[in-house]
């Protein structure tokens, strides 16, 4: 079986003390020789703390965003090279909260993915439809449009992406896509990747949207669900560890 990947997205949560306690619990609770890949995406100011706390651990460090620019007059932005200096392995790009509240377009998301790849940071490209789009029968068209922009931009590097399907209506709402609904969209994304690269099978396709300790196993059992992007439940060590255990 392909190795699964579970990524926690802490969003704008945490403190030095709370992070230290959570990371300690994760390090202690992860099974030795566990097969699933595990990472946590923290607010940028805490990446230095993660670099220290996670040194020697198998838990990867993730950022929640990355600038599309290399350097210069972009106040508030953090470049991929800077992330790399703090041991960052993954950067979320195009999370729906960035698209919705920060006006990130498909083109910006694609440029961010490219900027991350250029510095050896793996972009986790988030795609997903709103409830209105789902009800209008536009799910497939929306996720394909979002992913197409990235595929077009990164060209032959497409096989180095991680893709996360996160239906917007399921994020932070407690409404999870059914395993069948999620699998159906993942199959569409896999086919789209397969048209772009012969290595589509090795692109991890994560599901995100109210994944929790109770529903993770069923979601992760689907053919094209290679892991999870976990928001709320990643802040509770016991829940996150249960999800990781479901991915072994
Ligand atoms: C997310 O923020 O990527 C997410 C999936 O959140 P939640 O698990 O809380 O729905």
JSON list of N, CA and C in Angstrom, two decimals, residues 4-10 36-42 59-64 90-92 122 124 126 162-164 166 204 206-209 211 220 226-234 240 243-244 247:
[
{"chain": "A", "resi": 4, "resn": "UNK", "atom": "N", "xyz": [0.71, 6.75, 3.30]},
{"chain": "A", "resi": 4, "resn": "UNK", "atom": "CA", "xyz": [-0.23, 7.86, 3.46]},
{"chain": "A", "resi": 4, "resn": "UNK", "atom": "C", "xyz": [0.50, 9.05, 4.09]},
{"chain": "A", "resi": 5, "resn": "UNK", "atom": "N", "xyz": [-0.09, 10.21, 3.93]},
{"chain": "A", "resi": 5, "resn": "UNK", "atom": "CA", "xyz": [0.49, 11.44, 4.48]},
{"chain": "A", "resi": 5, "resn": "UNK", "atom": "C", "xyz": [-0.59, 12.20, 5.24]},
{"chain": "A", "resi": 6, "resn": "UNK", "atom": "N", "xyz": [-0.32, 12.48, 6.50]},
{"chain": "A", "resi": 6, "resn": "UNK", "atom": "CA", "xyz": [-1.28, 13.24, 7.32]},
{"chain": "A", "resi": 6, "resn": "UNK", "atom": "C", "xyz": [-0.62, 14.57, 7.70]},
{"chain": "A", "resi": 7, "resn": "UNK", "atom": "N", "xyz": [-1.27, 15.66, 7.32]},
{"chain": "A", "resi": 7, "resn": "UNK", "atom": "CA", "xyz": [-0.72, 16.99, 7.59]},
{"chain": "A", "resi": 7, "resn": "UNK", "atom": "C", "xyz": [-1.70, 17.76, 8.47]},
{"chain": "A", "resi": 8, "resn": "UNK", "atom": "N", "xyz": [-1.21, 18.26, 9.58]},
{"chain": "A", "resi": 8, "resn": "UNK", "atom": "CA", "xyz": [-2.04, 19.10, 10.44]},
{"chain": "A", "resi": 8, "resn": "UNK", "atom": "C", "xyz": [-1.91, 20.55, 10.00]},
{"chain": "A", "resi": 9, "resn": "UNK", "atom": "N", "xyz": [-3.03, 21.25, 9.93]},
{"chain": "A", "resi": 9, "resn": "UNK", "atom": "CA", "xyz": [-3.02, 22.68, 9.64]},
{"chain": "A", "resi": 9, "resn": "UNK", "atom": "C", "xyz": [-3.51, 23.39, 10.90]},
{"chain": "A", "resi": 10, "resn": "UNK", "atom": "N", "xyz": [-2.57, 24.00, 11.61]},
{"chain": "A", "resi": 10, "resn": "UNK", "atom": "CA", "xyz": [-2.92, 24.64, 12.88]},
{"chain": "A", "resi": 10, "resn": "UNK", "atom": "C", "xyz": [-3.69, 25.94, 12.66]},
{"chain": "A", "resi": 36, "resn": "UNK", "atom": "N", "xyz": [3.00, 5.94, 8.08]},
{"chain": "A", "resi": 36, "resn": "UNK", "atom": "CA", "xyz": [2.45, 7.16, 7.49]},
{"chain": "A", "resi": 36, "resn": "UNK", "atom": "C", "xyz": [3.40, 8.34, 7.66]},
{"chain": "A", "resi": 37, "resn": "UNK", "atom": "N", "xyz": [3.46, 9.20, 6.66]},
{"chain": "A", "resi": 37, "resn": "UNK", "atom": "CA", "xyz": [4.19, 10.45, 6.81]},
{"chain": "A", "resi": 37, "resn": "UNK", "atom": "C", "xyz": [3.33, 11.42, 7.62]},
{"chain": "A", "resi": 38, "resn": "UNK", "atom": "N", "xyz": [3.98, 12.22, 8.44]},
{"chain": "A", "resi": 38, "resn": "UNK", "atom": "CA", "xyz": [3.24, 13.16, 9.30]},
{"chain": "A", "resi": 38, "resn": "UNK", "atom": "C", "xyz": [3.93, 14.52, 9.24]},
{"chain": "A", "resi": 39, "resn": "UNK", "atom": "N", "xyz": [3.12, 15.57, 9.15]},
{"chain": "A", "resi": 39, "resn": "UNK", "atom": "CA", "xyz": [3.69, 16.92, 9.19]},
{"chain": "A", "resi": 39, "resn": "UNK", "atom": "C", "xyz": [2.69, 17.86, 9.85]},
{"chain": "A", "resi": 40, "resn": "UNK", "atom": "N", "xyz": [3.19, 18.98, 10.35]},
{"chain": "A", "resi": 40, "resn": "UNK", "atom": "CA", "xyz": [2.29, 19.99, 10.89]},
{"chain": "A", "resi": 40, "resn": "UNK", "atom": "C", "xyz": [2.65, 21.34, 10.26]},
{"chain": "A", "resi": 41, "resn": "UNK", "atom": "N", "xyz": [1.60, 22.08, 9.86]},
{"chain": "A", "resi": 41, "resn": "UNK", "atom": "CA", "xyz": [1.78, 23.40, 9.25]},
{"chain": "A", "resi": 41, "resn": "UNK", "atom": "C", "xyz": [1.41, 24.45, 10.29]},
{"chain": "A", "resi": 42, "resn": "UNK", "atom": "N", "xyz": [2.42, 25.21, 10.69]},
{"chain": "A", "resi": 42, "resn": "UNK", "atom": "CA", "xyz": [2.25, 26.16, 11.80]},
{"chain": "A", "resi": 42, "resn": "UNK", "atom": "C", "xyz": [2.31, 27.60, 11.27]},
{"chain": "A", "resi": 59, "resn": "UNK", "atom": "N", "xyz": [8.53, 13.97, 12.17]},
{"chain": "A", "resi": 59, "resn": "UNK", "atom": "CA", "xyz": [7.42, 14.89, 11.83]},
{"chain": "A", "resi": 59, "resn": "UNK", "atom": "C", "xyz": [7.97, 16.03, 10.98]},
{"chain": "A", "resi": 60, "resn": "UNK", "atom": "N", "xyz": [7.39, 16.20, 9.82]},
{"chain": "A", "resi": 60, "resn": "UNK", "atom": "CA", "xyz": [7.84, 17.25, 8.91]},
{"chain": "A", "resi": 60, "resn": "UNK", "atom": "C", "xyz": [7.25, 18.61, 9.29]},
{"chain": "A", "resi": 61, "resn": "UNK", "atom": "N", "xyz": [7.96, 19.65, 8.88]},
{"chain": "A", "resi": 61, "resn": "UNK", "atom": "CA", "xyz": [7.49, 21.01, 9.18]},
{"chain": "A", "resi": 61, "resn": "UNK", "atom": "C", "xyz": [6.81, 21.59, 7.95]},
{"chain": "A", "resi": 62, "resn": "UNK", "atom": "N", "xyz": [5.64, 22.18, 8.17]},
{"chain": "A", "resi": 62, "resn": "UNK", "atom": "CA", "xyz": [4.91, 22.81, 7.07]},
{"chain": "A", "resi": 62, "resn": "UNK", "atom": "C", "xyz": [4.66, 24.28, 7.37]},
{"chain": "A", "resi": 63, "resn": "UNK", "atom": "N", "xyz": [4.58, 25.08, 6.31]},
{"chain": "A", "resi": 63, "resn": "UNK", "atom": "CA", "xyz": [4.15, 26.47, 6.43]},
{"chain": "A", "resi": 63, "resn": "UNK", "atom": "C", "xyz": [2.73, 26.56, 5.86]},
{"chain": "A", "resi": 64, "resn": "UNK", "atom": "N", "xyz": [2.04, 27.60, 6.23]},
{"chain": "A", "resi": 64, "resn": "UNK", "atom": "CA", "xyz": [0.63, 27.71, 5.79]},
{"chain": "A", "resi": 64, "resn": "UNK", "atom": "C", "xyz": [0.48, 28.55, 4.52]},
{"chain": "A", "resi": 90, "resn": "UNK", "atom": "N", "xyz": [7.02, 21.39, 3.60]},
{"chain": "A", "resi": 90, "resn": "UNK", "atom": "CA", "xyz": [5.77, 21.60, 2.86]},
{"chain": "A", "resi": 90, "resn": "UNK", "atom": "C", "xyz": [5.26, 23.03, 3.06]},
{"chain": "A", "resi": 91, "resn": "UNK", "atom": "N", "xyz": [4.61, 23.56, 2.02]},
{"chain": "A", "resi": 91, "resn": "UNK", "atom": "CA", "xyz": [3.89, 24.83, 2.19]},
{"chain": "A", "resi": 91, "resn": "UNK", "atom": "C", "xyz": [2.50, 24.67, 1.60]},
{"chain": "A", "resi": 92, "resn": "UNK", "atom": "N", "xyz": [1.48, 24.99, 2.39]},
{"chain": "A", "resi": 92, "resn": "UNK", "atom": "CA", "xyz": [0.13, 25.01, 1.83]},
{"chain": "A", "resi": 92, "resn": "UNK", "atom": "C", "xyz": [0.08, 26.16, 0.83]},
{"chain": "A", "resi": 122, "resn": "UNK", "atom": "N", "xyz": [7.89, 21.51, -0.87]},
{"chain": "A", "resi": 122, "resn": "UNK", "atom": "CA", "xyz": [6.79, 20.84, -1.58]},
{"chain": "A", "resi": 122, "resn": "UNK", "atom": "C", "xyz": [5.48, 21.58, -1.37]},
{"chain": "A", "resi": 124, "resn": "UNK", "atom": "N", "xyz": [1.61, 22.04, -1.09]},
{"chain": "A", "resi": 124, "resn": "UNK", "atom": "CA", "xyz": [0.37, 21.28, -0.93]},
{"chain": "A", "resi": 124, "resn": "UNK", "atom": "C", "xyz": [-0.71, 22.17, -1.51]},
{"chain": "A", "resi": 126, "resn": "UNK", "atom": "N", "xyz": [-4.15, 23.34, -2.48]},
{"chain": "A", "resi": 126, "resn": "UNK", "atom": "CA", "xyz": [-5.52, 23.10, -2.00]},
{"chain": "A", "resi": 126, "resn": "UNK", "atom": "C", "xyz": [-6.54, 23.53, -3.06]},
{"chain": "A", "resi": 162, "resn": "UNK", "atom": "N", "xyz": [1.92, 17.95, -3.91]},
{"chain": "A", "resi": 162, "resn": "UNK", "atom": "CA", "xyz": [0.89, 17.27, -3.12]},
{"chain": "A", "resi": 162, "resn": "UNK", "atom": "C", "xyz": [-0.38, 18.06, -3.41]},
{"chain": "A", "resi": 163, "resn": "UNK", "atom": "N", "xyz": [-1.49, 17.37, -3.58]},
{"chain": "A", "resi": 163, "resn": "UNK", "atom": "CA", "xyz": [-2.77, 18.06, -3.86]},
{"chain": "A", "resi": 163, "resn": "UNK", "atom": "C", "xyz": [-3.74, 17.72, -2.73]},
{"chain": "A", "resi": 164, "resn": "UNK", "atom": "N", "xyz": [-4.44, 18.73, -2.24]},
{"chain": "A", "resi": 164, "resn": "UNK", "atom": "CA", "xyz": [-5.44, 18.48, -1.19]},
{"chain": "A", "resi": 164, "resn": "UNK", "atom": "C", "xyz": [-6.81, 18.91, -1.70]},
{"chain": "A", "resi": 166, "resn": "UNK", "atom": "N", "xyz": [-10.24, 19.95, -0.67]},
{"chain": "A", "resi": 166, "resn": "UNK", "atom": "CA", "xyz": [-10.90, 20.45, 0.53]},
{"chain": "A", "resi": 166, "resn": "UNK", "atom": "C", "xyz": [-12.19, 21.17, 0.13]},
{"chain": "A", "resi": 204, "resn": "UNK", "atom": "N", "xyz": [0.59, 12.53, -3.86]},
{"chain": "A", "resi": 204, "resn": "UNK", "atom": "CA", "xyz": [-0.35, 12.29, -2.77]},
{"chain": "A", "resi": 204, "resn": "UNK", "atom": "C", "xyz": [-1.58, 13.20, -2.92]},
{"chain": "A", "resi": 206, "resn": "UNK", "atom": "N", "xyz": [-4.61, 14.39, -0.84]},
{"chain": "A", "resi": 206, "resn": "UNK", "atom": "CA", "xyz": [-5.12, 14.43, 0.53]},
{"chain": "A", "resi": 206, "resn": "UNK", "atom": "C", "xyz": [-6.57, 14.90, 0.53]},
{"chain": "A", "resi": 207, "resn": "UNK", "atom": "N", "xyz": [-7.33, 14.41, 1.49]},
{"chain": "A", "resi": 207, "resn": "UNK", "atom": "CA", "xyz": [-8.68, 14.95, 1.70]},
{"chain": "A", "resi": 207, "resn": "UNK", "atom": "C", "xyz": [-8.64, 15.85, 2.92]},
{"chain": "A", "resi": 208, "resn": "UNK", "atom": "N", "xyz": [-9.31, 16.98, 2.86]},
{"chain": "A", "resi": 208, "resn": "UNK", "atom": "CA", "xyz": [-9.42, 17.86, 4.02]},
{"chain": "A", "resi": 208, "resn": "UNK", "atom": "C", "xyz": [-10.82, 18.43, 4.13]},
{"chain": "A", "resi": 209, "resn": "UNK", "atom": "N", "xyz": [-11.29, 18.56, 5.36]},
{"chain": "A", "resi": 209, "resn": "UNK", "atom": "CA", "xyz": [-12.64, 19.10, 5.58]},
{"chain": "A", "resi": 209, "resn": "UNK", "atom": "C", "xyz": [-13.29, 18.31, 6.69]},
{"chain": "A", "resi": 211, "resn": "UNK", "atom": "N", "xyz": [-12.07, 16.33, 8.78]},
{"chain": "A", "resi": 211, "resn": "UNK", "atom": "CA", "xyz": [-11.58, 14.97, 9.07]},
{"chain": "A", "resi": 211, "resn": "UNK", "atom": "C", "xyz": [-11.34, 14.89, 10.57]},
{"chain": "A", "resi": 220, "resn": "UNK", "atom": "N", "xyz": [-9.81, 7.39, 4.56]},
{"chain": "A", "resi": 220, "resn": "UNK", "atom": "CA", "xyz": [-8.48, 6.95, 4.13]},
{"chain": "A", "resi": 220, "resn": "UNK", "atom": "C", "xyz": [-8.50, 5.59, 3.44]},
{"chain": "A", "resi": 226, "resn": "UNK", "atom": "N", "xyz": [-5.03, 9.53, -0.38]},
{"chain": "A", "resi": 226, "resn": "UNK", "atom": "CA", "xyz": [-3.69, 9.13, 0.06]},
{"chain": "A", "resi": 226, "resn": "UNK", "atom": "C", "xyz": [-3.31, 9.76, 1.39]},
{"chain": "A", "resi": 227, "resn": "UNK", "atom": "N", "xyz": [-4.24, 10.46, 2.01]},
{"chain": "A", "resi": 227, "resn": "UNK", "atom": "CA", "xyz": [-3.91, 11.08, 3.28]},
{"chain": "A", "resi": 227, "resn": "UNK", "atom": "C", "xyz": [-4.91, 12.15, 3.62]},
{"chain": "A", "resi": 228, "resn": "UNK", "atom": "N", "xyz": [-4.56, 12.94, 4.63]},
{"chain": "A", "resi": 228, "resn": "UNK", "atom": "CA", "xyz": [-5.50, 13.96, 5.09]},
{"chain": "A", "resi": 228, "resn": "UNK", "atom": "C", "xyz": [-4.82, 15.27, 5.40]},
{"chain": "A", "resi": 229, "resn": "UNK", "atom": "N", "xyz": [-5.55, 16.36, 5.18]},
{"chain": "A", "resi": 229, "resn": "UNK", "atom": "CA", "xyz": [-5.14, 17.68, 5.65]},
{"chain": "A", "resi": 229, "resn": "UNK", "atom": "C", "xyz": [-6.15, 18.02, 6.75]},
{"chain": "A", "resi": 230, "resn": "UNK", "atom": "N", "xyz": [-5.64, 18.13, 7.96]},
{"chain": "A", "resi": 230, "resn": "UNK", "atom": "CA", "xyz": [-6.50, 18.14, 9.15]},
{"chain": "A", "resi": 230, "resn": "UNK", "atom": "C", "xyz": [-6.39, 19.47, 9.87]},
{"chain": "A", "resi": 231, "resn": "UNK", "atom": "N", "xyz": [-7.49, 20.19, 9.99]},
{"chain": "A", "resi": 231, "resn": "UNK", "atom": "CA", "xyz": [-7.47, 21.47, 10.68]},
{"chain": "A", "resi": 231, "resn": "UNK", "atom": "C", "xyz": [-7.73, 21.30, 12.16]},
{"chain": "A", "resi": 232, "resn": "UNK", "atom": "N", "xyz": [-8.98, 21.53, 12.56]},
{"chain": "A", "resi": 232, "resn": "UNK", "atom": "CA", "xyz": [-9.37, 21.52, 13.98]},
{"chain": "A", "resi": 232, "resn": "UNK", "atom": "C", "xyz": [-8.82, 20.34, 14.77]},
{"chain": "A", "resi": 233, "resn": "UNK", "atom": "N", "xyz": [-8.95, 19.15, 14.20]},
{"chain": "A", "resi": 233, "resn": "UNK", "atom": "CA", "xyz": [-8.55, 17.95, 14.95]},
{"chain": "A", "resi": 233, "resn": "UNK", "atom": "C", "xyz": [-7.03, 17.84, 15.12]},
{"chain": "A", "resi": 234, "resn": "UNK", "atom": "N", "xyz": [-6.27, 18.67, 14.41]},
{"chain": "A", "resi": 234, "resn": "UNK", "atom": "CA", "xyz": [-4.81, 18.58, 14.56]},
{"chain": "A", "resi": 234, "resn": "UNK", "atom": "C", "xyz": [-4.33, 19.34, 15.79]},
{"chain": "A", "resi": 240, "resn": "UNK", "atom": "N", "xyz": [-5.42, 13.82, 16.69]},
{"chain": "A", "resi": 240, "resn": "UNK", "atom": "CA", "xyz": [-4.49, 13.79, 15.55]},
{"chain": "A", "resi": 240, "resn": "UNK", "atom": "C", "xyz": [-3.78, 12.43, 15.49]},
{"chain": "A", "resi": 243, "resn": "UNK", "atom": "N", "xyz": [-5.98, 9.81, 14.03]},
{"chain": "A", "resi": 243, "resn": "UNK", "atom": "CA", "xyz": [-6.04, 9.94, 12.56]},
{"chain": "A", "resi": 243, "resn": "UNK", "atom": "C", "xyz": [-4.77, 9.33, 11.94]},
{"chain": "A", "resi": 244, "resn": "UNK", "atom": "N", "xyz": [-3.63, 9.65, 12.54]},
{"chain": "A", "resi": 244, "resn": "UNK", "atom": "CA", "xyz": [-2.37, 9.09, 12.03]},
{"chain": "A", "resi": 244, "resn": "UNK", "atom": "C", "xyz": [-2.41, 7.55, 12.12]},
{"chain": "A", "resi": 247, "resn": "UNK", "atom": "N", "xyz": [-4.04, 5.86, 9.39]},
{"chain": "A", "resi": 247, "resn": "UNK", "atom": "CA", "xyz": [-3.32, 5.95, 8.11]},
{"chain": "A", "resi": 247, "resn": "UNK", "atom": "C", "xyz": [-2.18, 4.93, 8.02]}
]
